[in-house]
Structure formats: structure tokens, C-alpha cells
Short mmCIF file of C-alpha atoms and ligand atoms in Angstrom, two decimals:
data_model
loop_
_atom_site.label_atom_id
_atom_site.label_comp_id
_atom_site.label_asym_id
_atom_site.label_seq_id
_atom_site.Cartn_x
_atom_site.Cartn_y
_atom_site.Cartn_z
CA UNK A 87 -70.71 73.72 38.70
CA UNK A 88 -74.00 75.32 39.17
CA UNK A 89 -73.01 77.88 41.73
CA UNK A 90 -69.77 78.64 39.98
CA UNK A 91 -71.59 79.85 36.93
CA UNK A 92 -74.22 81.83 38.76
CA UNK A 93 -71.94 83.28 41.39
CA UNK A 94 -68.77 83.76 39.42
CA UNK A 95 -68.98 87.52 39.43
CA UNK A 96 -69.71 87.57 43.14
CA UNK A 97 -66.86 85.19 43.88
CA UNK A 98 -64.25 87.12 42.00
CA UNK A 99 -65.35 90.38 43.58
CA UNK A 100 -65.59 88.97 47.07
CA UNK A 101 -62.29 87.14 47.01
CA UNK A 102 -60.00 89.45 45.19
CA UNK A 103 -57.34 89.07 47.84
CA UNK A 104 -55.48 85.91 48.67
CA UNK A 105 -54.17 85.23 52.11
CA UNK A 106 -52.06 82.16 51.81
CA UNK A 107 -50.17 79.88 54.06
CA UNK A 108 -46.54 79.44 53.13
CA UNK A 109 -46.96 77.12 50.24
CA UNK A 110 -43.36 76.13 50.15
CA UNK A 111 -42.40 73.57 47.61
CA UNK A 112 -39.21 71.72 47.09
CA UNK A 113 -36.95 70.36 44.38
CA UNK A 114 -36.80 73.51 42.31
CA UNK A 115 -36.27 73.05 38.63
CA UNK A 116 -37.55 69.52 38.32
CA UNK A 117 -40.46 68.00 36.56
CA UNK A 118 -42.83 65.35 37.77
CA UNK A 119 -45.12 62.81 36.27
CA UNK A 120 -48.21 61.16 37.52
CA UNK A 121 -50.04 58.43 35.78
CA UNK A 122 -53.67 58.78 35.18
CA UNK A 123 -55.14 55.39 35.82
CA UNK A 124 -58.42 54.01 34.77
CA UNK A 125 -60.96 53.26 37.43
CA UNK A 126 -61.19 49.53 37.14
CA UNK A 127 -62.44 47.89 34.05
CA UNK A 128 -65.92 49.19 33.64
CA UNK A 129 -67.68 50.54 30.64
CA UNK A 130 -68.78 54.11 31.00
CA UNK A 131 -72.37 54.97 30.57
CA UNK A 132 -72.69 57.82 28.11
CA UNK A 133 -75.84 59.39 29.55
CA UNK A 134 -74.29 59.25 33.03
CA UNK A 135 -71.22 61.10 31.77
CA UNK A 136 -73.50 63.67 30.22
CA UNK A 137 -75.59 64.07 33.36
CA UNK A 138 -72.42 64.57 35.43
CA UNK A 139 -71.20 67.22 33.04
CA UNK A 140 -74.53 69.00 33.08
CA UNK A 141 -74.62 68.93 36.87
CA UNK A 142 -71.08 70.16 37.15
CA UNK A 143 -71.79 73.19 35.03
CA UNK A 144 -75.38 73.71 36.10
CA UNK A 145 -76.77 73.04 32.66
CA UNK A 146 -80.46 72.23 32.59
CA UNK A 147 -81.21 70.04 29.59
CA UNK A 148 -84.29 71.09 27.69
CA UNK A 149 -86.20 67.91 27.04
CA UNK A 150 -86.58 67.68 23.30
CA UNK A 151 -89.09 64.91 23.86
CA UNK A 152 -88.29 62.71 20.88
CA UNK A 153 -88.69 59.38 22.61
CA UNK A 154 -87.71 56.50 20.41
CA UNK A 155 -89.82 53.43 20.36
CA UNK A 156 -87.07 51.50 18.66
CA UNK A 157 -84.35 52.21 21.21
CA UNK A 158 -83.76 49.95 24.16
CA UNK A 159 -81.29 51.36 26.65
CA UNK A 160 -78.91 49.08 28.53
CA UNK A 161 -79.72 50.60 31.90
CA UNK A 162 -79.76 47.44 33.99
CA UNK A 163 -76.44 46.24 32.74
CA UNK A 164 -74.81 49.57 33.38
CA UNK A 165 -76.27 49.93 36.82
CA UNK A 166 -74.66 46.62 37.66
CA UNK A 167 -71.20 47.38 36.37
CA UNK A 168 -71.09 50.84 37.86
CA UNK A 169 -71.08 49.30 41.31
CA UNK A 170 -67.81 47.50 40.66
CA UNK A 171 -65.02 48.33 43.00
CA UNK A 172 -62.05 50.58 42.55
CA UNK A 173 -58.83 49.35 41.09
CA UNK A 174 -55.65 49.84 43.04
CA UNK A 175 -54.17 53.31 42.61
CA UNK A 176 -50.87 52.04 41.34
CA UNK A 177 -52.39 49.74 38.78
CA UNK A 178 -51.33 51.44 35.59
CA UNK A 179 -54.66 51.17 33.89
CA UNK A 180 -53.39 47.94 32.30
CA UNK A 181 -56.37 48.33 30.12
CA UNK A 182 -57.87 45.23 28.70
CA UNK A 183 -59.83 45.24 25.48
CA UNK A 184 -63.14 45.77 27.26
CA UNK A 185 -62.01 49.09 28.58
CA UNK A 186 -61.65 50.80 25.21
CA UNK A 187 -65.14 52.06 25.75
CA UNK A 188 -64.44 53.01 29.33
CA UNK A 189 -62.54 56.19 28.72
CA UNK A 190 -64.40 58.54 30.95
CA UNK A 191 -63.43 57.66 34.44
CA UNK A 192 -59.87 58.32 35.42
CA UNK A 193 -58.16 58.90 38.73
CA UNK A 194 -54.55 59.53 39.72
CA UNK A 195 -52.59 58.63 42.85
CA UNK A 196 -51.80 61.46 45.26
CA UNK A 197 -49.98 61.33 48.60
CA UNK A 198 -51.22 63.57 51.43
CA UNK A 199 -49.12 63.62 54.59
CA UNK A 200 -47.71 60.25 53.53
CA UNK A 201 -51.14 58.72 52.95
CA UNK A 202 -51.98 57.55 49.46
CA UNK A 203 -55.38 58.21 47.92
CA UNK A 204 -56.68 58.30 44.37
CA UNK A 205 -58.17 61.60 43.27
CA UNK A 206 -59.74 63.10 40.17
CA UNK A 207 -57.73 65.83 38.46
CA UNK A 208 -60.10 68.57 37.41
CA UNK A 209 -59.02 71.64 35.46
CA UNK A 210 -62.65 72.82 35.68
CA UNK A 211 -62.67 73.56 39.44
CA UNK A 212 -60.19 74.87 42.01
CA UNK A 213 -60.82 73.08 45.30
CA UNK A 214 -58.60 70.28 46.60
CA UNK A 215 -60.60 68.01 48.90
CA UNK A 216 -60.38 64.45 50.10
CA UNK A 217 -62.62 61.80 51.66
CA UNK A 218 -61.45 61.54 55.25
CA UNK A 219 -62.10 60.28 58.76
CA UNK A 220 -64.32 63.26 59.67
CA UNK A 221 -67.01 61.71 57.49
CA UNK A 222 -69.48 59.25 58.98
CA UNK A 223 -68.33 55.64 58.97
CA UNK A 224 -71.04 54.86 56.43
CA UNK A 225 -69.76 57.56 54.09
CA UNK A 226 -66.20 56.22 54.33
CA UNK A 227 -67.20 52.71 53.35
CA UNK A 228 -65.31 51.42 50.32
CA UNK A 229 -63.05 54.48 50.18
CA UNK A 230 -59.38 54.97 50.93
CA UNK A 231 -59.72 57.84 53.38
CA UNK A 232 -57.20 60.36 54.59
CA UNK A 233 -56.83 60.48 58.37
CA UNK A 234 -55.56 63.95 59.38
CA UNK A 235 -54.86 62.85 62.95
CA UNK A 236 -52.39 60.26 61.67
CA UNK A 237 -50.42 62.91 59.84
CA UNK A 238 -47.74 64.73 61.81
CA UNK A 239 -47.63 67.43 59.13
CA UNK A 240 -51.36 68.21 59.05
CA UNK A 241 -52.37 71.64 60.34
CA UNK A 242 -55.95 72.63 60.82
CA UNK A 243 -56.77 76.03 59.31
CA UNK A 244 -58.74 77.52 62.19
CA UNK A 245 -62.08 78.99 61.20
CA UNK A 246 -61.72 78.10 57.54
CA UNK A 247 -64.43 76.27 55.62
CA UNK A 248 -65.00 75.19 52.07
CA UNK A 249 -68.27 74.44 50.34
CA UNK A 250 -68.24 73.25 46.77
CA UNK A 251 -71.37 72.41 44.86
CA UNK A 252 -71.17 70.68 41.51
CA UNK A 253 -74.91 70.46 41.00
CA UNK A 254 -78.10 69.79 42.90
CA UNK A 255 -77.10 66.29 43.90
CA UNK A 256 -73.36 66.71 44.24
CA UNK A 257 -71.46 68.69 46.85
CA UNK A 258 -68.86 68.58 49.60
CA UNK A 259 -68.30 70.90 52.55
CA UNK A 260 -66.49 71.10 55.85
CA UNK A 261 -63.27 72.32 57.38
CA UNK A 262 -59.91 73.03 55.82
CA UNK A 263 -56.34 72.20 56.73
CA UNK A 264 -52.92 72.08 55.16
CA UNK A 265 -50.55 69.18 54.65
CA UNK A 266 -47.70 68.04 52.43
CA UNK A 267 -49.10 66.98 49.08
CA UNK A 268 -46.99 64.94 46.71
CA UNK A 269 -48.15 64.34 43.17
CA UNK A 270 -45.75 62.18 41.21
CA UNK A 271 -42.82 63.70 43.14
CA UNK A 272 -43.92 67.34 42.86
CA UNK A 273 -44.41 68.48 46.44
CA UNK A 274 -46.23 71.37 48.08
CA UNK A 275 -45.63 71.66 51.81
CA UNK A 276 -48.71 73.63 52.81
CA UNK A 277 -51.40 72.73 50.34
CA UNK A 278 -54.87 73.80 51.45
CA UNK A 279 -57.06 70.70 51.60
CA UNK A 280 -60.79 70.56 52.14
CA UNK A 281 -61.58 68.04 54.88
CA UNK A 282 -65.30 67.57 54.34
CA UNK A 283 -67.52 66.25 57.10
CA UNK A 284 -70.35 66.06 54.59
CA UNK A 285 -70.35 64.93 50.97
CA UNK A 286 -73.31 64.09 48.76
CA UNK A 287 -74.35 60.50 48.06
CA UNK A 288 -72.83 60.70 44.59
CA UNK A 289 -69.34 60.93 46.13
CA UNK A 290 -70.09 58.28 48.77
CA UNK A 291 -71.28 55.82 46.16
CA UNK A 292 -68.41 56.48 43.77
CA UNK A 293 -65.81 54.35 45.52
CA UNK A 294 -63.45 54.70 42.55
CA UNK A 295 -62.45 58.19 43.63
CA UNK A 296 -61.60 59.72 47.00
CA UNK A 297 -61.81 63.38 46.14
CA UNK A 298 -60.71 66.05 43.71
CA UNK A 299 -57.61 68.01 42.78
CA UNK A 300 -58.90 71.27 41.35
CA UNK A 301 -56.52 72.63 38.71
CA UNK A 302 -58.51 75.62 37.50
CA UNK A 303 -57.67 79.15 38.65
CA UNK A 304 -58.03 80.00 42.32
CA UNK A 305 -60.71 82.61 41.68
CA UNK A 306 -62.98 79.54 41.68
CA UNK A 307 -61.70 78.28 45.03
CA UNK A 308 -64.47 78.16 47.66
CA UNK A 309 -62.42 78.34 50.88
CA UNK A 310 -63.58 81.07 53.27
CA UNK A 311 -62.65 83.46 54.73
CA UNK A 312 -59.42 83.35 52.71
CA UNK A 313 -59.47 81.90 49.24
CA UNK A 314 -56.68 79.36 48.65
CA UNK A 315 -54.37 78.53 45.76
CA UNK A 316 -54.49 75.33 43.75
CA UNK A 317 -51.75 72.69 43.85
CA UNK A 318 -50.58 73.77 40.39
CA UNK A 319 -50.35 77.45 41.37
CA UNK A 320 -48.45 76.51 44.53
CA UNK A 321 -45.98 74.19 42.83
CA UNK A 322 -45.41 76.37 39.74
CA UNK A 323 -42.44 78.37 41.10
CA UNK A 324 -40.47 75.26 41.85
CA UNK A 325 -40.90 73.79 38.39
CA UNK A 326 -38.51 74.08 35.48
CA UNK A 327 -41.40 75.52 33.48
CA UNK A 328 -44.80 76.45 35.01
CA UNK A 329 -46.67 73.92 32.91
CA UNK A 330 -48.87 70.93 33.39
CA UNK A 331 -49.30 68.62 30.43
CA UNK A 332 -51.96 66.01 29.84
CA UNK A 333 -51.33 63.00 27.61
CA UNK A 334 -54.58 61.13 27.68
CA UNK A 335 -54.93 58.23 25.35
CA UNK A 336 -57.93 56.61 23.74
CA UNK A 337 -57.02 53.26 25.31
CA UNK A 338 -57.70 54.71 28.75
CA UNK A 339 -54.11 55.11 29.87
CA UNK A 340 -52.75 58.55 30.43
CA UNK A 341 -50.30 60.75 32.19
CA UNK A 342 -50.13 64.20 33.69
CA UNK A 343 -46.76 65.86 33.94
CA UNK A 344 -45.79 68.96 35.91
CA UNK A 345 -42.85 71.16 34.98
CA UNK A 346 -41.70 70.03 31.55
CA UNK A 347 -42.75 69.76 27.93
CA UNK A 348 -41.75 66.20 27.19
CA UNK A 349 -40.74 66.27 23.52
CA UNK A 350 -41.02 62.51 23.28
CA UNK A 351 -44.77 62.83 23.75
CA UNK A 352 -45.62 65.09 20.82
CA UNK A 353 -44.49 66.03 17.36
CA UNK A 354 -44.60 69.26 15.39
CA UNK A 355 -45.38 72.61 16.92
CA UNK A 356 -47.53 73.39 19.90
CA UNK A 357 -50.45 75.63 18.93
CA UNK A 358 -50.33 78.02 21.87
CA UNK A 359 -53.33 80.26 22.53
CA UNK A 360 -54.14 82.97 25.04
CA UNK A 361 -56.28 81.89 27.98
CA UNK A 362 -58.87 84.19 29.50
CA UNK A 363 -58.78 83.12 33.15
CA UNK A 364 -61.25 85.77 34.34
CA UNK A 365 -63.92 83.13 34.92
CA UNK A 366 -61.43 80.82 36.64
CA UNK A 367 -61.34 78.38 33.74
CA UNK A 368 -58.82 77.49 31.05
CA UNK A 369 -60.93 79.41 28.57
CA UNK A 370 -60.16 80.56 25.03
CA UNK A 371 -61.79 81.77 21.86
CA UNK A 372 -63.47 79.04 19.84
CA UNK A 373 -65.30 80.78 17.04
CA UNK A 374 -65.50 78.30 14.17
CA UNK A 375 -65.76 74.61 13.33
CA UNK A 376 -65.86 72.12 10.47
CA UNK A 377 -67.38 68.67 10.10
CA UNK A 378 -65.14 66.20 8.26
CA UNK A 379 -63.78 67.80 5.10
CA UNK A 380 -66.66 70.28 5.04
CA UNK A 381 -66.27 74.03 4.92
CA UNK A 382 -65.31 76.04 7.99
CA UNK A 383 -68.36 77.66 9.61
CA UNK A 384 -68.75 80.27 12.31
CA UNK A 385 -70.01 79.39 15.76
CA UNK A 386 -72.58 82.02 16.64
CA UNK A 387 -74.13 80.56 19.81
CA UNK A 388 -71.22 80.09 22.25
CA UNK A 389 -67.94 81.01 20.53
CA UNK A 390 -65.76 80.29 23.59
CA UNK A 391 -64.50 77.02 25.10
CA UNK A 392 -62.79 75.67 28.19
CA UNK A 393 -60.38 72.73 28.41
CA UNK A 394 -61.64 70.50 31.23
CA UNK A 395 -59.98 67.26 32.30
CA UNK A 396 -62.83 66.68 34.76
CA UNK A 397 -65.51 66.35 32.09
CA UNK A 398 -65.75 63.25 29.91
CA UNK A 399 -67.56 64.57 26.85
CA UNK A 400 -67.37 67.56 24.50
CA UNK A 401 -70.32 69.86 25.10
CA UNK A 402 -70.68 72.25 22.19
CA UNK A 403 -73.08 74.82 20.79
CA UNK A 404 -76.28 73.21 19.52
CA UNK A 405 -75.56 74.41 15.97
CA UNK A 406 -72.25 72.48 15.92
CA UNK A 407 -73.77 69.35 17.42
CA UNK A 408 -76.68 69.36 14.98
CA UNK A 409 -74.35 69.96 12.03
CA UNK A 410 -72.13 67.09 13.16
CA UNK A 411 -74.86 64.47 13.56
CA UNK A 412 -76.48 65.55 10.29
CA UNK A 413 -73.43 63.86 8.75
CA UNK A 414 -73.86 60.61 10.72
CA UNK A 415 -76.30 58.20 9.12
CA UNK A 416 -79.32 57.37 11.31
CA UNK A 417 -78.07 59.47 14.21
CA UNK A 418 -80.97 60.69 16.34
CA UNK A 419 -81.44 62.75 19.46
CA UNK A 420 -82.88 60.43 22.10
CA UNK A 421 -84.41 62.14 25.09
CA UNK A 422 -84.36 58.80 26.91
CA UNK A 423 -80.56 59.01 26.73
CA UNK A 424 -80.46 62.83 26.87
CA UNK A 425 -78.28 62.99 23.82
CA UNK A 426 -77.45 61.97 20.31
CA UNK A 427 -77.11 58.26 19.61
CA UNK A 428 -76.29 56.43 16.39
CA UNK A 429 -75.91 52.87 15.07
CA UNK A 430 -72.49 51.61 16.22
CA UNK A 431 -71.63 50.67 12.65
CA UNK A 432 -72.15 54.22 11.40
CA UNK A 433 -69.22 55.98 9.83
CA UNK A 434 -68.17 58.96 11.95
CA UNK A 435 -66.58 62.06 10.37
CA UNK A 436 -63.97 64.04 12.25
CA UNK A 437 -64.93 67.27 13.99
CA UNK A 438 -62.68 70.32 13.97
CA UNK A 439 -63.12 73.17 16.42
CA UNK A 440 -61.20 76.41 16.75
CA UNK A 441 -58.76 76.68 19.64
CA UNK A 442 -57.86 80.35 19.71
CA UNK A 443 -58.17 82.73 16.77
CA UNK A 444 -56.13 80.80 14.22
CA UNK A 445 -55.96 77.11 15.05
CA UNK A 446 -58.48 74.47 14.01
CA UNK A 447 -58.16 71.37 16.21
CA UNK A 448 -59.36 68.13 14.63
CA UNK A 449 -60.84 65.32 16.73
CA UNK A 450 -60.97 62.06 14.75
CA UNK A 451 -64.35 60.36 14.40
CA UNK A 452 -63.42 57.26 16.39
CA UNK A 453 -62.99 59.37 19.55
CA UNK A 454 -66.54 60.68 19.15
CA UNK A 455 -67.83 57.11 19.55
CA UNK A 456 -68.24 57.37 23.33
CA UNK A 457 -69.86 54.11 24.40
CA UNK A 458 -72.41 51.46 23.54
CA UNK A 459 -75.74 52.30 25.11
CA UNK A 460 -78.31 49.97 23.70
CA UNK A 461 -79.76 47.97 20.85
CA UNK A 462 -81.93 49.10 17.99
CA UNK A 463 -85.09 47.03 18.40
CA UNK A 464 -85.90 47.33 14.71
CA UNK A 465 -82.56 46.25 13.28
CA UNK A 466 -81.07 44.43 16.25
CA UNK A 467 -77.92 46.47 15.68
CA UNK A 468 -75.96 48.05 18.54
CA UNK A 469 -76.57 51.70 19.36
CA UNK A 470 -73.70 53.96 20.43
CA UNK A 471 -73.64 57.21 22.38
CA UNK A 472 -72.04 60.33 20.98
CA UNK A 473 -69.00 61.88 22.66
CA UNK A 474 -70.15 65.27 21.37
CA UNK A 475 -73.35 66.63 22.90
CA UNK A 476 -75.06 70.00 23.33
CA UNK A 477 -74.14 72.54 26.01
CA UNK A 478 -77.78 73.68 26.06
CA UNK A 479 -76.90 77.31 25.56
CA UNK A 480 -74.44 77.45 28.45
CA UNK A 481 -72.02 80.40 28.46
CA UNK A 482 -69.15 78.22 27.25
CA UNK A 483 -68.37 75.06 25.33
CA UNK A 484 -66.64 72.37 27.37
CA UNK A 485 -63.80 70.44 25.76
CA UNK A 486 -63.50 67.38 27.99
CA UNK A 487 -61.63 64.11 27.66
CA UNK A 488 -63.10 63.21 24.25
CA UNK A 489 -61.30 66.30 22.93
CA UNK A 490 -58.15 66.07 25.09
CA UNK A 491 -57.48 62.47 24.04
CA UNK A 492 -56.78 63.69 20.52
CA UNK A 493 -53.86 65.88 21.67
CA UNK A 494 -50.85 66.47 23.82
CA UNK A 495 -52.36 69.31 25.90
CA UNK A 496 -50.40 72.02 27.72
CA UNK A 497 -51.81 74.05 30.62
CA UNK A 498 -49.30 76.89 30.85
CA UNK A 499 -49.37 79.48 33.65
CA UNK A 500 -47.29 81.83 31.47
CA UNK A 501 -49.85 84.09 29.89
CA UNK A 502 -51.72 81.99 30.98
CA UNK A 503 -52.04 79.96 27.84
CA UNK A 504 -53.28 76.64 26.56
CA UNK A 505 -51.56 74.59 23.89
CA UNK A 506 -52.16 71.49 21.84
CA UNK A 507 -49.88 69.39 19.67
CA UNK A 508 -50.11 66.06 17.88
CA UNK A 509 -49.39 63.23 20.30
CA UNK A 510 -46.65 60.78 19.39
C1 LIG B 748 -54.48 55.97 61.96
O1 LIG B 748 -55.34 56.31 63.02
C2 LIG B 748 -56.33 55.35 63.30
C3 LIG B 748 -57.21 55.89 64.39
O2 LIG B 748 -57.71 57.14 64.02
C4 LIG B 748 -55.69 54.04 63.68
O3 LIG B 748 -56.68 53.07 63.86
C5 LIG B 748 -54.75 53.60 62.59
O4 LIG B 748 -54.06 52.44 62.95
C6 LIG B 748 -53.76 54.67 62.26
N1 LIG B 748 -52.95 54.26 61.14
C7 LIG B 748 -51.65 54.48 61.09
C8 LIG B 748 -50.95 54.01 59.86
O5 LIG B 748 -51.04 55.04 61.97
C1 LIG B 749 -73.07 75.58 50.76
O1 LIG B 749 -73.41 76.42 49.67
C2 LIG B 749 -74.75 76.29 49.25
C3 LIG B 749 -74.94 77.21 48.06
O2 LIG B 749 -74.12 76.80 47.01
C4 LIG B 749 -75.70 76.64 50.36
O3 LIG B 749 -77.02 76.44 49.94
C5 LIG B 749 -75.41 75.77 51.57
O4 LIG B 749 -76.22 76.18 52.66
C6 LIG B 749 -73.96 75.89 51.96
N1 LIG B 749 -73.68 74.94 53.02
C7 LIG B 749 -72.94 75.25 54.07
C8 LIG B 749 -72.77 74.19 55.11
O5 LIG B 749 -72.41 76.35 54.20
C1 LIG B 750 -67.65 84.46 10.12
O1 LIG B 750 -67.08 85.40 10.99
C2 LIG B 750 -66.13 86.24 10.38
C3 LIG B 750 -65.45 87.09 11.45
O2 LIG B 750 -66.33 87.38 12.48
C4 LIG B 750 -66.84 87.10 9.34
O3 LIG B 750 -65.91 87.93 8.68
C5 LIG B 750 -67.48 86.16 8.31
O4 LIG B 750 -68.24 86.91 7.40
C6 LIG B 750 -68.40 85.16 9.01
N1 LIG B 750 -68.85 84.18 8.01
C7 LIG B 750 -70.12 83.83 7.92
C8 LIG B 750 -70.40 82.78 6.88
O5 LIG B 750 -71.00 84.29 8.62
C1 LIG B 751 -82.89 52.03 14.35
O1 LIG B 751 -82.89 51.59 13.01
C2 LIG B 751 -83.77 52.29 12.17
C3 LIG B 751 -83.73 51.61 10.82
O2 LIG B 751 -82.43 51.65 10.28
C4 LIG B 751 -83.34 53.73 12.08
O3 LIG B 751 -84.23 54.49 11.29
C5 LIG B 751 -83.29 54.34 13.49
O4 LIG B 751 -82.80 55.64 13.43
C6 LIG B 751 -82.41 53.48 14.35
N1 LIG B 751 -82.42 54.02 15.72
C7 LIG B 751 -81.33 54.12 16.42
C8 LIG B 751 -81.52 54.69 17.80
O5 LIG B 751 -80.23 53.77 16.03
C1 LIG B 752 -67.93 52.28 18.51
O1 LIG B 752 -67.46 51.54 19.61
C2 LIG B 752 -68.03 50.26 19.73
C3 LIG B 752 -67.50 49.64 20.98
O2 LIG B 752 -67.83 50.45 22.06
C4 LIG B 752 -67.68 49.43 18.50
O3 LIG B 752 -68.31 48.19 18.59
C5 LIG B 752 -68.13 50.17 17.26
O4 LIG B 752 -67.67 49.49 16.11
C6 LIG B 752 -67.57 51.57 17.21
N1 LIG B 752 -68.16 52.30 16.11
C7 LIG B 752 -67.53 53.27 15.44
C8 LIG B 752 -68.29 53.92 14.36
O5 LIG B 752 -66.41 53.64 15.72
C1 LIG B 753 -75.43 48.50 10.27
O1 LIG B 753 -76.08 47.47 10.97
C2 LIG B 753 -77.48 47.38 10.62
C3 LIG B 753 -78.12 46.38 11.56
O2 LIG B 753 -77.30 45.26 11.75
C4 LIG B 753 -77.61 47.03 9.14
O3 LIG B 753 -78.98 46.98 8.80
C5 LIG B 753 -76.93 48.12 8.32
O4 LIG B 753 -76.92 47.78 6.95
C6 LIG B 753 -75.48 48.31 8.78
N1 LIG B 753 -74.95 49.49 8.14
C7 LIG B 753 -73.72 49.55 7.66
C8 LIG B 753 -73.31 50.86 7.08
O5 LIG B 753 -72.96 48.58 7.68
C1 LIG B 754 -47.26 80.15 25.14
O1 LIG B 754 -47.30 81.57 25.03
C2 LIG B 754 -46.85 82.27 26.18
C3 LIG B 754 -46.97 83.74 25.91
O2 LIG B 754 -48.26 84.10 25.66
C4 LIG B 754 -45.41 81.91 26.47
O3 LIG B 754 -44.98 82.58 27.63
C5 LIG B 754 -45.28 80.42 26.66
O4 LIG B 754 -43.94 80.06 26.83
C6 LIG B 754 -45.86 79.67 25.48
N1 LIG B 754 -45.91 78.25 25.81
C7 LIG B 754 -45.52 77.30 24.98
C8 LIG B 754 -45.68 75.90 25.47
O5 LIG B 754 -45.07 77.51 23.88
#
């Protein structure tokens, strides 16, 4: 989020005080699950995932200008599949073989004032907003839209606006209201919801999602004049434990759960580390790494990371990325794909990265094989796109879905803290 990085200091100074509606929630002491479903059955284009991540965090890629004559990208094919329509919200991913490479795009069903929409869960932002009937008819096309005037529980928040910008070509702004939001049974009665009258083309064209559920810290929330709490912050008091867990699997199926650590989903201990929420993110120390069985090395460029469900890839310090691909035969940085690519038959080592001061979290090599992106014109062999790419010197490393899929992940408001364990 471009503006979030540049205006973070301003935001946290300007909005130190919350003025909240009564965010009453019900069913105290329970826990709630929501499935994370895959958006249809489409392969995910690696460079597109990277571009989205860069836009979200305002990263400007430095063009390394190593164009490869022997690399033929599959752009046409991907342009065609990316126009495929959304799957039904309650389709449980039911992921066919083709979707193993389509891990990036997930959405989850959410009910607002009794109306069901599918939204992206994003621990890297803090605005809840939904495609709705205030948008032009053209913008609504292909989307399940929320109609506030059909909801007897909707209340307009007079004078309030939100304006979120995820990058030059991606934004949403408009009015704000409150309504009953139900996520997998966890309910908040007065959740602040952005009701945009304007969204960028990127959101209009992406008919697989109808908005976002921001699950970062509310210091990132853009509602004015009074900054609003996230769904997670609002629901926390009514939960058995103030936790949200993410069980995202490599096969594209996944689940978020509010309120409980489900012991059937992980084994061993949870490595629990202190979160620094001062930037609004689930951020922690991340000061060393190792490639495969290699020695542990310090990260000197950006020794801090955030856990972000809304980003597909892992964006790490250049030194880590370079060290990783040095161990992958024939891997090259392709400026035409804005990232590292490698022959699909390469053998991929694991990558370990520090989560907190003492824990080294290991992501197996097969998860770093993000997607097929082309063919090597010289060998005729398939070329794959790396799930680990550079953060271009950004102020943090971003541990997105490629990382999260390796773990049972715990977002814990106590502390706050972030934990990972081995998934079962
Ligand atoms: C919602 O409102 C629209 C008009 O704004 C109407 O056409 C539609 O039938 C309503 N739907 C329901 C379920 O009431
Ligand atoms: C939204 O914020 C951006 C800056 O991030 C600003 O340029 C734009 O004018 C704002 N739009 C509205 C409608 O307030
Ligand atoms: C890595 O960092 C630690 C602690 O900051 C330091 O003690 C150690 O010497 C560093 N190792 C290298 C190889 O720079
Ligand atoms: C294509 O194959 C050649 C020969 O093995 C290799 O040097 C080159 O790095 C490969 N390029 C890609 C993008 O895989
Ligand atoms: C990477 O995934 C592709 C399918 O997307 C598969 O064909 C290939 O064998 C995989 N390569 C590695 C090294 O895992
Ligand atoms: C990978 O595929 C290429 C092209 O088909 C071939 O030349 C190369 O020997 C293969 N490498 C491995 C490690 O199997
Ligand atoms: C993580 O640590 C915090 C204290 O820093 C504690 O309150 C919380 O219960 C721990 N969470 C888990 C899942 O162990």
C-alpha cells in the first residue's frame, strides 16, 4: 500500500483516538470457522502476483534489464484464463489437479446484513469494504454486490469517508456505514464498512472478489474523521481466545478460524513471537536465514517481516533472494517477468527464515515453485516462476501465502503476537 508506507507516521499521529460505534458482538466464548475458497480453477500468473504485491506496498521495481532471448512468456494464455468467472462462494475450493499451481487467489464467504459476498481476507490492511449498489452499473457487472438499502440493519455513518489506495492503479473510496457482519458464525453487530462509490478498474475487472476484509491493526484504517476498528478487533472480546488462525494448504484449500487454537490442525509447539504493531502490520524480527542445509546467515538489508494473507508471494531482502536462487540450477532474473524464473525440472532447496529472535521457519522447496510462466526456447523445457522474490529494499519483508502455506499460523491479539506450528 503505497500511501500506507509513506504516510504511516502521519496516520498514526493523526488518528491516535478511536471513536467507535457500539461494536457489539454475540455468542461470547465461541469459536468460528470460515473456509477460504479458491477463486475458480485458474492458474495464477506469477508476475501478476508480484506486480500486485509491489503495488500494494508501493514497491518500485528497479529494472535489472537482463532480458532473456531464450524465454517466451505465456502472456496470451494467462490473459485468457484470468478473465474466467468467479466460482460460487460456498464451493469449497474442490480443487482439481490443475489448480495446484493456482494457489494465489483465495476468497472467503462473508455475510453483511444477511447478504452473502465473497471477500479477500487481508492481514496487511485494515479497511473493510465491499462492492455495492452505489457503484455505477458498469462497475457492478459480474460482481455479487451488497445493497445497503435492502438491509434493515444498515446504518449510514454520516459524514464519514474512507479512501484506501493500494498502488497507483488500485484504490477504493466513498462513504461508510455499519451493519451486522457474520464471518463463519462470528458476528459483529456494528462493523464499519466502506461503501465505495468509486473503485479502480483492477477491482471492477476482478470479478472473483467483491471487496476486502482488512485484518491488520486499525492504525492503518483510512476512515475519516474517526478511524474504525477491524472485524477481528471488534469480535475479539466475544471469542474464547482472541486469536485468528490460518490453515492454508498447498492444494489451494484453506480455512480461517476465529477464537480457538484447533489442536487437530497442528502438531508440536507453537513458536510464539512478539509482534510490533506500531506500523499497523503483524510485524516481527526476522534477522537471519538459511538456504537448504546451508549455514545460518544474517539478514542485513531488511531484518524485519510481516505476515500477510493478502499477498501471494514471499518478498525478501535481495541478499536472501540472490542466495536462494544461487542454489537453483539455471535460475535467472528475468526482467520480462520482473522476477526470478527457473526450469520447472530444477531441484528446489528449502528456505528458512527467522520468525522472531529464536525461531527459524522452514519453507519446503516445492512451495517456492509458484507457477509455470513460459517455455525455454533453447531447451523446450517449461519455465517456472519463483514464489520468493525481492522486496526491492522496502522497509519490511513480506511473508505472504507461499510462506503461510507451510504452517498453521496464529494471529494473536494477546501481546499481540504471531505464532507458527507444523500443520497436521
Ligand atoms: C434489493 O433492492 C433492489 C432495488 O434496490 C431490488 O431490485 C431487489 O429485489 C432487492 N432484493 C431483495 C432480496 O430484497
Ligand atoms: C484519496 O487519497 C489519495 C491519496 O492517497 C488522494 O490523492 C485522493 O485525492 C483521495 N481521494 C478522495 C476522493 O479523497
Ligand atoms: C550476525 O549477527 C549477530 C548478532 O547481531 C552477530 O553476533 C554475528 O557476528 C553476525 N554474524 C555475521 C556472520 O555477521
Ligand atoms: C534455458 O536453458 C538454457 C540452457 O539450459 C539455460 O542456460 C537458461 O538459463 C534457460 N533459461 C530459462 C529462463 O530457464
Ligand atoms: C513446479 O510446478 C510445475 C507445475 O506448475 C510442475 O510441472 C513442476 O514439476 C514443478 N517443479 C518443481 C521443481 O517443483
Ligand atoms: C530439465 O529439462 C531440460 C529440458 O527438457 C533438460 O535439458 C535437462 O537435462 C533437465 N534437467 C534435469 C535436472 O532433469
Ligand atoms: C503468545 O504469547 C503471548 C504473550 O506474549 C500470550 O499471551 C499468548 O497466549 C501466546 N499465544 C500462544 C498461541 O501461545
